[in-house]
Coordinates of C-alpha atoms in Angstrom, one line a residue:
M1 CA 0.0 0.0 0.0
S2 CA 1.2 3.5 -0.8
R3 CA -0.5 6.9 -0.3
G4 CA -0.5 9.3 -3.3
K5 CA -2.5 12.5 -3.3
N6 CA -4.4 11.3 -0.2
A7 CA -5.6 8.1 -1.9
I8 CA -4.1 4.8 -0.7
Q9 CA -2.8 2.8 -3.7
L10 CA -3.5 -0.9 -3.2
D11 CA -1.6 -3.7 -4.9
E12 CA -3.5 -6.5 -6.6
T13 CA -3.5 -8.7 -3.6
S14 CA -4.9 -6.1 -1.3
K15 CA -7.6 -5.2 -3.9
R16 CA -8.6 -8.9 -4.1
L17 CA -8.8 -9.2 -0.3
V18 CA -11.1 -6.1 -0.1
E19 CA -13.3 -7.5 -2.9
L20 CA -13.5 -11.0 -1.2
L21 CA -14.4 -9.4 2.1
Q22 CA -17.0 -7.2 0.5
E23 CA -18.7 -10.4 -0.9
D24 CA -18.5 -12.1 2.5
G25 CA -17.0 -10.4 5.5
R26 CA -17.0 -13.7 7.5
R27 CA -14.4 -15.5 5.3
S28 CA -11.7 -17.1 7.3
Y29 CA -8.1 -15.9 6.9
A30 CA -7.2 -19.4 5.7
E31 CA -9.8 -19.1 2.9
L32 CA -8.6 -15.5 2.1
G33 CA -5.0 -16.6 2.0
K34 CA -5.7 -19.5 -0.3
A35 CA -7.6 -17.2 -2.7
V36 CA -4.8 -14.7 -3.0
G37 CA -1.8 -16.9 -2.6
L38 CA -0.8 -16.0 1.0
S39 CA -0.5 -17.9 4.2
E40 CA -3.2 -17.6 6.7
A41 CA -1.0 -15.4 8.9
A42 CA 0.1 -13.2 6.0
A43 CA -3.6 -12.7 5.0
R44 CA -4.5 -11.8 8.6
Q45 CA -1.6 -9.2 8.7
R46 CA -2.6 -7.8 5.3
V47 CA -6.3 -7.4 6.3
Q48 CA -5.2 -5.8 9.6
K49 CA -3.0 -3.3 7.8
L50 CA -6.0 -2.4 5.5
M51 CA -8.2 -1.8 8.6
D52 CA -5.5 0.2 10.4
A53 CA -5.0 2.4 7.3
G54 CA -8.8 3.1 7.3
V55 CA -9.3 1.5 3.9
M56 CA -12.0 -0.8 5.2
Q57 CA -14.0 -1.9 8.2
I58 CA -15.5 -5.3 8.7
V59 CA -18.9 -4.9 10.3
A60 CA -22.4 -6.4 10.4
V61 CA -24.7 -4.3 8.3
T62 CA -28.3 -4.2 9.5
D63 CA -31.6 -2.8 8.4
P64 CA -32.3 -0.4 11.4
M65 CA -36.0 -0.4 10.8
S66 CA -36.2 -4.1 11.3
L67 CA -34.4 -3.7 14.7
G68 CA -36.8 -1.3 16.2
F69 CA -35.4 2.0 14.9
H70 CA -38.6 3.1 13.3
R71 CA -37.3 6.5 12.0
V72 CA -34.4 6.8 9.7
A73 CA -33.8 10.1 7.9
M74 CA -31.3 12.0 5.9
I75 CA -30.8 15.5 7.0
G76 CA -29.6 18.2 4.7
V77 CA -27.7 20.9 6.6
K78 CA -26.9 24.4 5.4
T79 CA -24.2 26.1 7.4
T80 CA -22.5 29.4 8.1
G81 CA -18.8 29.5 8.6
D82 CA -16.6 26.5 8.6
T83 CA -18.6 23.4 7.5
R84 CA -15.9 21.1 9.0
R85 CA -16.5 22.4 12.5
V86 CA -20.2 21.8 12.1
A87 CA -19.5 18.3 10.7
D88 CA -17.3 17.5 13.7
S89 CA -20.1 18.5 16.1
L90 CA -22.6 16.4 14.2
A91 CA -20.2 13.4 14.2
Q92 CA -20.3 13.4 18.0
L93 CA -24.0 12.6 18.0
P94 CA -24.7 8.8 18.5
A95 CA -27.7 8.9 16.2
V96 CA -25.6 10.1 13.2
S97 CA -24.7 7.0 11.2
Y98 CA -23.4 8.6 8.1
L99 CA -22.0 12.1 7.5
V100 CA -20.5 13.8 4.5
L101 CA -19.6 17.3 3.4
S102 CA -21.3 17.9 0.1
A103 CA -21.6 20.4 -2.7
G104 CA -24.9 21.6 -4.0
S105 CA -28.0 22.6 -2.0
F106 CA -26.6 21.4 1.3
D107 CA -23.2 21.7 2.9
I108 CA -23.6 18.5 4.9
L109 CA -25.7 15.4 4.6
A110 CA -26.2 13.4 7.8
E111 CA -28.1 10.1 8.2
L112 CA -29.9 9.7 11.5
V113 CA -31.1 6.5 13.0
C114 CA -33.9 7.1 15.7
E115 CA -36.3 5.1 17.6
D116 CA -39.3 7.1 16.5
D117 CA -40.6 10.5 15.3
S118 CA -40.4 11.9 18.8
D119 CA -36.8 10.9 19.1
L120 CA -36.1 12.5 15.7
I121 CA -37.9 15.8 16.6
D122 CA -35.9 16.0 19.9
L123 CA -32.6 15.4 18.1
L124 CA -33.3 18.0 15.5
N125 CA -34.5 20.7 17.9
S126 CA -32.4 20.2 20.9
Q127 CA -29.1 19.0 19.4
I128 CA -28.7 19.6 15.7
R129 CA -30.3 23.0 15.2
T130 CA -28.5 24.3 18.3
I131 CA -25.0 23.7 16.9
D132 CA -23.3 27.0 16.2
G133 CA -23.1 27.4 12.4
V134 CA -26.2 25.4 11.5
A135 CA -28.3 27.8 9.4
S136 CA -31.1 25.4 8.4
T137 CA -31.9 21.8 8.0
E138 CA -34.2 19.8 5.7
T139 CA -35.3 16.3 6.7
F140 CA -35.8 13.5 4.2
V141 CA -37.6 10.6 6.0
Y142 CA -36.9 7.0 4.9
L143 CA -40.1 5.1 4.4
E144 CA -38.5 1.8 3.4
L145 CA -35.0 0.5 2.8
R146 CA -35.0 -1.0 -0.7
K147 CA -31.2 -1.4 -1.3
Q148 CA -28.1 -1.1 0.8
K149 CA -25.0 -2.3 -0.9
Y150 CA -21.3 -1.9 -0.2
G151 CA -19.7 -4.1 -2.8
W152 CA -18.4 -1.5 -5.2
G153 CA -14.9 -3.1 -5.3
T154 CA -11.6 -1.3 -5.8
R155 CA -9.9 0.6 -8.6

């Protein structure tokens, strides 16, 4: 792995490991090693380096609505001042599951996972809209999760 212009350059072995784990994150290190021509220990070390570098995480992805979080929403945030400072404040909120700085109508997009509408309203009014630099918000409520995919591979 090398880092050029802020992007980490992966060799073919690392790319293949990422792709295999995107298909099935529960693959054993022995299976991964065999698929890419490494020993089990070398595959474990390579995967750990990828995780330590922030290239990937291995997690269980769930549908929050099926687990009792009945309100999921994307919040578009318009800011004044430094958007990074506002984003750092939003990132501290446990209900924020996804956060990006964006170009266009909104400076920040934040996905919120809440138990219900009351939880969402409270979060918006007492936490998000009170952050210094938040000028306005727009809420996009999720009605149903139809697709959630993370297998886009590598370059």
